[in-house]
Amino acid sequence: MDWLSAVSLDGLAAVDFRWLGLVLELILMPLIAFVVGLGLVLMLRKIAARLQRRVGPPLLQPLWDIIKLHAKETQTSHGLIHEIGIVMAIGGYVAAVTLLPVPGMNGLAAQGGLIALLYMTMIPSLGLALGVGQCANPNGSIGISRALTAMLAYDVPMVIVIFGVAFHFGSLNLVYLIAAQQAGGIATWGIVQMPLLALAGLFALQGMLGKQPFEIYVAPAEIATGPMVEMGGKFLGGLFVMQCFQLYTAGVLYVALFLGGGENWLTFLFKVFVVTAIPMTIAMVFPRYRTEDMVRLFWKWPTMIGLLGIAFVMN
Amino acid sequence: MTHIDQVPTPGAPRPVEIGVKPGTKRTNPFARVFDELVRFAQSRSLFMLHYCTGCGAVELPPAMTSRFDMERLGIQPMVSPRQADILLITGYVSVKTLKRVILTYEQMNSPKYVIGICSCTVNGGMYWQSYATAKKLNDYMPVDIYIAGCMPRPEAVIEGLRGLIENIRTGRADAWKDYYRRYDHYLGNQQRLFGADWQTPTDVIAEARHYDLFGPATLGAHTALLEQHQRPLEALEMRIEIPELMRRRSRSDQGGTAQ
Amino acid sequence: MATSPTTVVDQLLAGLHLPDGFDAVAGVIREFLDQVTNSAIWTRYGQQSLEWLIGMNPVDRLFMLSALTLLLMLLLGRLRSAGVLAVLLYGAQFAALLSTDTLFGAPLAAAVRITVADQSLHWSYDALSWFFAMITIGTGFVTAWYAAGSWMRRYREAGRSARAFHVALALNCFGMLLLVGSADLLSLFLGWELVSWASFLLMALVGGPAAQAALKYLAYAISGAMLILGAIALIYGISGSFEYDAVVAAIRSMTDAQVWTLLLLLGGGFAVKLGLLPFHLWQAAAYAEAPGAGSVFLGAISARMGLFGIIVFIVGMIGVSRLMTLEIPYTFMSSRELIAWIAALTIIVPTYTALQQHDARYLLAWHGIGQGGYMLLGLMVGDAVGSAGGLLHCFNYAITQAALLMAVFAVVHRTGTADLNQLGGLVTRMPLTFLVLLFGIISLAGLPPMAGFVSKWMVYRSLITEGMPLLFVAAVVGTLGTILSVYKLIHNIFLGQLRVEHQEVAEAPLSMLIPMLGLSALIFLAGFIPGPALSWVAQVQGQLGLPVVPWVLGGIVDPRGGLDMIWLVGILMAGFGVGALVFYGFGGRSRRVHQLDNYAGGHFLTADVHYQYSDNFYAGLMHLIGPWYRGSFRWLERSLAATLDLVSFGAEGLYRLAQPTLLMLAAAVAMLAWVL
């Protein structure tokens, strides 16, 4: 069968299979993000339960919740934009996670970079905001107005952090950032080289995840969970999916900026889970801040710490 | 408020054949596995809206917090009716409250379950003689499980919830379908209490039609009475109505709700 | 026949440098034109005039067509079909601009020259002129189309003059074409004055508050023109010529103090038009109160003429490197940082003023001022990506702002109000207008996948790589404020509860929808494939002597972090596909419910009680930053005006008191003595 092997080998050599690898990455990355995100959600609920001396939910609870919500037999829609909003909320994150390099997969990190990623993650928020707006419920609109204000608050330290890291390594390319951090072991990690920025980043992370004390936009007893007030069934299910992605994105971004990304999956996941556990642990011992107090806090301490960090980075 | 005589008496509730028998299974094996999975997920994830009407509400915090921890069973509290699976009525229901309870119940997404906690929801309890209290909750909406007691201990609450979980997993908890299939009956009881002009913002009949949950007793004398004065409740459909392209159409057939 | 419409179109298409795929489109156009040329009327009149047109200098042809538009609008503006005629004429102007081929080709001087007192005024088109003229005529074209149908009918019915509007618009276009084509200081000043007065005309058309705002603008514009005149006098004093070559040489030989003076005079003059802090107060009211279509034109391009002046003189002639050497005494800042900070403040202050507006028109007009800051900021960074971002933002902003204002005025056309507290829920009644506004706000806020993202990304990136953290934070804070404010815009108009009085509102008329939808498609395309626009910008950079941006079809290649929008938009669309699959594929059936079937804590909602959150939309934020809105600039303006009033009052009293003629004479003598 000489001819057969010759033909097939020639054929293989002629076709460039690199694009296939990329397509595979683009499919795998959101899937992994979702699964890891489910784990993160479970971890958050477990931490909350343990801090309250409860047992907490079983292993697959986040999955059951999502299945149940999607399988609701009657679902309440407030119109096309309500639906499109959820589609955008999920879709935006599915796209955004392909810009985040994970061990062995770079996805589209070279085409986007840090700023593109930051703004890409605003697309789901925009979709959610549109969807909530169409619900014609003022509780939802108040929630969105608070959530956007919160974004204004935590994004100021966040962009300071991103500036500092990008300037320090001289690149906006996440692949390059990770490679530069891994070059010299822990000594070249962002958190060692820029501890002040890492601290400011952790602060911003707390706001980004919308965890206590910064969850005024949900405020269940006051505005009935704000943006989620009219979300039931698959609408709420979509938001649960989005939450998985959101936790993953925030955790991986922090790991990529300060903890040298992942050398392999084991250390990578370990870092991601540890990073995401910090805000949750802090959250459970705090009540919530009012919107203006939150803005004041974010524009004062993390911003000052971040600017100080930049001053060190630039000199 | 209309006089009570204007409302036709419902008489004895007619026995009505409910389409799906409890526990029936689809024949396609894949569909059966899928149904099992969905039912299992439904039974293990219950979001609860507690309508804290009476004293029974005080028993729920211990059931939720560290002593008994409902989250072990996948049960957690939720805030708005859209998000919830279980409507928890925790005590006596006054007539005024009942209106809100019905509104809330109708806004929930099916499958939805009602749990009546405390004796007051079963038969009025110590408010039996009150002119302002609804006695039997299941006259106005289908109730899946009653947890009797004055008040039931958290253990009893958990036990009741476990029973509901078991019912959901085996596919027996479909009382919510009864509301669509015998809407006329429930509406009649509601009208007798609230008057003939009683209307909720949810269009139950249209919903039954949309989801194929229509039964022989969905419509009747009471729904006819409702239709006489009902404010239209069609959704505001998105319409692209460019005048230049629409000139031939007359204004009258464009629908839309006038309120 | 050497020249026929077919060959003209062929040349035009060749000048466009289109990819091969457009051959089919060209074929269709050619076929249609062949039919036209075979008709009898054509062979009699058309051919001759076409040959005459073809024979002309392309720049002259452009001016001629623009002047012809003005003339025809003066003569025929009263006619019902004048709107359509105007659209065709602007289209012809656009074609004429393309045929100059000055973007990729060599600069081309107009044959027309005017000689006044031994000084000749002349005009010449180069890549920069082409770029700004393209935006101007494009905006004029869509504006004219927007105004051509139902909008103009309503405008007439209100008892207003259609001719005045058409003439004002044509005059604006003509003035701007002259200004961007100016090749010496005199023609520049002529064009500048023409543009100033033309925009005044467009602003003042409808009277009332519009006229008041226009008068305020006039006060600013005249002082701005005085500053520019002063700068021209200063340059002439040193160079002895108005020609640009001589001007460049003169600036090179100037001392630092002279450059500073020049910078303040020119910068001040152009800043008035651009609406830079602290000269921004006139703009919002003047643009917002103008009649709908006029507001679209003014908002999209008019203020950019100030930026054009800054690009020609400060970026082109003085140069960013010279700016960096001009230190401000006793500070660490150079003049470049000073301008960059003015730009940054221009981003922040007007954007957060926009956040407080209740009127959709004012909200957008304030954002227009703020977005000007991004352009100047990018140019002041001065590296390849930053300056390209600044220039590209002119184009992206123009299409965005035009689409946004058109959508808002379409809502005004249908509902009669732009008050954000009087609207709501219109998405079910005007879905296409909603779509246009949605595309517009995504672009204005600078989010992917729309055009605005690309240019803002470039500005951010340059600020990072050049190491300007505070300016970067300022730019991002401006963007975040924009996101907040545009969500309020779309929420209060289109989302939330539909009001009872708007139940029967119809979609915007077709004549207004077509340009709106066209612009939204352009906004998306310019974000999806920024390559063509970047290629124009690269040409402009090359001509200005700036470093040229390394562009490709999808964006920018750079190992330190590039941007490929084709990939990003592609993955975003794929993501939306996955989202739709999860949502529609795996989710149960849904049913749309009435807006009153809504959670209100058990309360029964009725149509007579409004259930909507619109007023004081960012209440929490305003608790904190509300007291920061002190209106310092407004206070400054008012005190200046009051001082002027007092002085003029005193002078008037003096004249009345004493011998008026004597005083006049004394004043004239004093003036002469000071000047000489």
PDB file of C-alpha atoms in Angstrom, chain A residues 45-46 48-49 52-58 61 63-69 71-81 134 220-221 223-225 228-234 236 240, chain B residues 37-38 40-47 64-67 69-76 78-85 107-112 176-177 180 207 211 213 235-236 238:
ATOM      1  CA  ARG A  45     -21.558  29.442  47.327  1.00  0.00           C
ATOM      2  CA  LYS A  46     -19.590  26.945  49.373  1.00  0.00           C
ATOM      3  CA  ALA A  48     -20.513  31.689  51.733  1.00  0.00           C
ATOM      4  CA  ALA A  49     -22.102  28.606  53.327  1.00  0.00           C
ATOM      5  CA  GLN A  52     -22.165  30.986  57.822  1.00  0.00           C
ATOM      6  CA  ARG A  53     -21.562  27.514  59.288  1.00  0.00           C
ATOM      7  CA  ARG A  54     -23.777  25.831  56.749  1.00  0.00           C
ATOM      8  CA  VAL A  55     -23.124  22.821  54.571  1.00  0.00           C
ATOM      9  CA  GLY A  56     -23.825  24.581  51.291  1.00  0.00           C
ATOM     10  CA  PRO A  57     -25.047  23.303  47.968  1.00  0.00           C
ATOM     11  CA  PRO A  58     -24.105  19.944  46.439  1.00  0.00           C
ATOM     12  CA  GLN A  61     -25.930  22.696  42.103  1.00  0.00           C
ATOM     13  CA  LEU A  63     -25.614  23.094  36.744  1.00  0.00           C
ATOM     14  CA  TRP A  64     -29.003  22.018  38.120  1.00  0.00           C
ATOM     15  CA  ASP A  65     -29.985  25.650  38.509  1.00  0.00           C
ATOM     16  CA  ILE A  66     -29.155  26.419  34.889  1.00  0.00           C
ATOM     17  CA  ILE A  67     -30.896  23.321  33.530  1.00  0.00           C
ATOM     18  CA  LYS A  68     -33.971  23.963  35.629  1.00  0.00           C
ATOM     19  CA  LEU A  69     -34.223  27.576  34.534  1.00  0.00           C
ATOM     20  CA  ALA A  71     -36.442  23.960  31.161  1.00  0.00           C
ATOM     21  CA  LYS A  72     -39.186  26.175  32.590  1.00  0.00           C
ATOM     22  CA  GLU A  73     -42.381  25.459  30.704  1.00  0.00           C
ATOM     23  CA  THR A  74     -43.749  28.974  30.677  1.00  0.00           C
ATOM     24  CA  GLN A  75     -41.347  31.847  30.212  1.00  0.00           C
ATOM     25  CA  THR A  76     -42.062  35.528  30.448  1.00  0.00           C
ATOM     26  CA  SER A  77     -40.572  37.732  27.757  1.00  0.00           C
ATOM     27  CA  HIS A  78     -41.020  41.476  27.618  1.00  0.00           C
ATOM     28  CA  GLY A  79     -40.147  41.739  23.947  1.00  0.00           C
ATOM     29  CA  LEU A  80     -37.408  41.160  21.438  1.00  0.00           C
ATOM     30  CA  ILE A  81     -34.814  43.397  23.099  1.00  0.00           C
ATOM     31  CA  GLN A 134     -37.071  46.649  27.813  1.00  0.00           C
ATOM     32  CA  PRO A 220     -32.718  42.375  46.944  1.00  0.00           C
ATOM     33  CA  ALA A 221     -34.713  43.873  49.774  1.00  0.00           C
ATOM     34  CA  ILE A 223     -35.037  47.073  44.503  1.00  0.00           C
ATOM     35  CA  ALA A 224     -35.852  43.370  44.226  1.00  0.00           C
ATOM     36  CA  THR A 225     -32.492  42.252  42.753  1.00  0.00           C
ATOM     37  CA  MET A 228     -32.780  40.557  37.584  1.00  0.00           C
ATOM     38  CA  VAL A 229     -36.217  41.632  38.742  1.00  0.00           C
ATOM     39  CA  GLU A 230     -38.128  40.565  35.615  1.00  0.00           C
ATOM     40  CA  MET A 231     -35.767  37.769  34.661  1.00  0.00           C
ATOM     41  CA  GLY A 232     -37.223  34.312  34.997  1.00  0.00           C
ATOM     42  CA  GLY A 233     -36.696  30.977  33.337  1.00  0.00           C
ATOM     43  CA  LYS A 234     -34.134  30.994  30.563  1.00  0.00           C
ATOM     44  CA  LEU A 236     -32.326  34.160  34.503  1.00  0.00           C
ATOM     45  CA  PHE A 240     -26.392  32.423  35.506  1.00  0.00           C
TER      46      PHE A 240
ATOM     47  CA  LEU B  37     -32.684  14.711  33.864  1.00  0.00           C
ATOM     48  CA  VAL B  38     -34.860  17.790  33.650  1.00  0.00           C
ATOM     49  CA  PHE B  40     -34.162  15.783  38.582  1.00  0.00           C
ATOM     50  CA  ALA B  41     -32.715  19.229  37.974  1.00  0.00           C
ATOM     51  CA  GLN B  42     -36.100  20.744  38.755  1.00  0.00           C
ATOM     52  CA  SER B  43     -36.340  18.843  41.988  1.00  0.00           C
ATOM     53  CA  ARG B  44     -32.801  19.742  43.061  1.00  0.00           C
ATOM     54  CA  SER B  45     -33.031  23.421  42.314  1.00  0.00           C
ATOM     55  CA  LEU B  46     -35.941  25.230  43.897  1.00  0.00           C
ATOM     56  CA  PHE B  47     -36.088  28.972  44.201  1.00  0.00           C
ATOM     57  CA  MET B  64     -32.530  28.469  55.805  1.00  0.00           C
ATOM     58  CA  THR B  65     -29.622  29.214  58.093  1.00  0.00           C
ATOM     59  CA  SER B  66     -26.944  27.114  59.713  1.00  0.00           C
ATOM     60  CA  ARG B  67     -29.120  24.843  61.827  1.00  0.00           C
ATOM     61  CA  ASP B  69     -29.590  24.793  55.820  1.00  0.00           C
ATOM     62  CA  MET B  70     -32.084  24.412  52.986  1.00  0.00           C
ATOM     63  CA  GLU B  71     -29.340  25.071  50.423  1.00  0.00           C
ATOM     64  CA  ARG B  72     -28.203  21.488  50.966  1.00  0.00           C
ATOM     65  CA  LEU B  73     -31.365  20.526  49.109  1.00  0.00           C
ATOM     66  CA  GLY B  74     -30.839  23.156  46.441  1.00  0.00           C
ATOM     67  CA  ILE B  75     -33.481  25.445  47.888  1.00  0.00           C
ATOM     68  CA  GLN B  76     -32.709  29.128  48.139  1.00  0.00           C
ATOM     69  CA  MET B  78     -35.472  34.519  45.654  1.00  0.00           C
ATOM     70  CA  VAL B  79     -36.999  37.923  45.441  1.00  0.00           C
ATOM     71  CA  SER B  80     -39.307  38.409  42.505  1.00  0.00           C
ATOM     72  CA  PRO B  81     -42.050  36.039  41.303  1.00  0.00           C
ATOM     73  CA  ARG B  82     -40.402  35.706  37.889  1.00  0.00           C
ATOM     74  CA  GLN B  83     -37.409  33.992  39.426  1.00  0.00           C
ATOM     75  CA  ALA B  84     -39.246  31.737  41.805  1.00  0.00           C
ATOM     76  CA  ASP B  85     -40.447  28.121  41.641  1.00  0.00           C
ATOM     77  CA  GLN B 107     -46.583  36.058  37.464  1.00  0.00           C
ATOM     78  CA  MET B 108     -44.486  33.036  38.346  1.00  0.00           C
ATOM     79  CA  ASN B 109     -43.173  30.826  35.581  1.00  0.00           C
ATOM     80  CA  SER B 110     -44.366  27.244  35.423  1.00  0.00           C
ATOM     81  CA  PRO B 111     -43.679  24.666  36.678  1.00  0.00           C
ATOM     82  CA  LYS B 112     -44.529  26.440  39.901  1.00  0.00           C
ATOM     83  CA  TRP B 176     -49.917  24.194  38.373  1.00  0.00           C
ATOM     84  CA  LYS B 177     -51.471  22.718  35.233  1.00  0.00           C
ATOM     85  CA  TYR B 180     -54.846  26.572  33.506  1.00  0.00           C
ATOM     86  CA  GLU B 207     -51.187  31.856  28.338  1.00  0.00           C
ATOM     87  CA  TYR B 211     -48.592  26.856  25.892  1.00  0.00           C
ATOM     88  CA  LEU B 213     -52.452  23.996  28.447  1.00  0.00           C
ATOM     89  CA  ALA B 235     -48.138  42.406  24.515  1.00  0.00           C
ATOM     90  CA  LEU B 236     -46.906  45.482  22.685  1.00  0.00           C
ATOM     91  CA  MET B 238     -42.760  45.380  17.812  1.00  0.00           C
TER      92      MET B 238
END
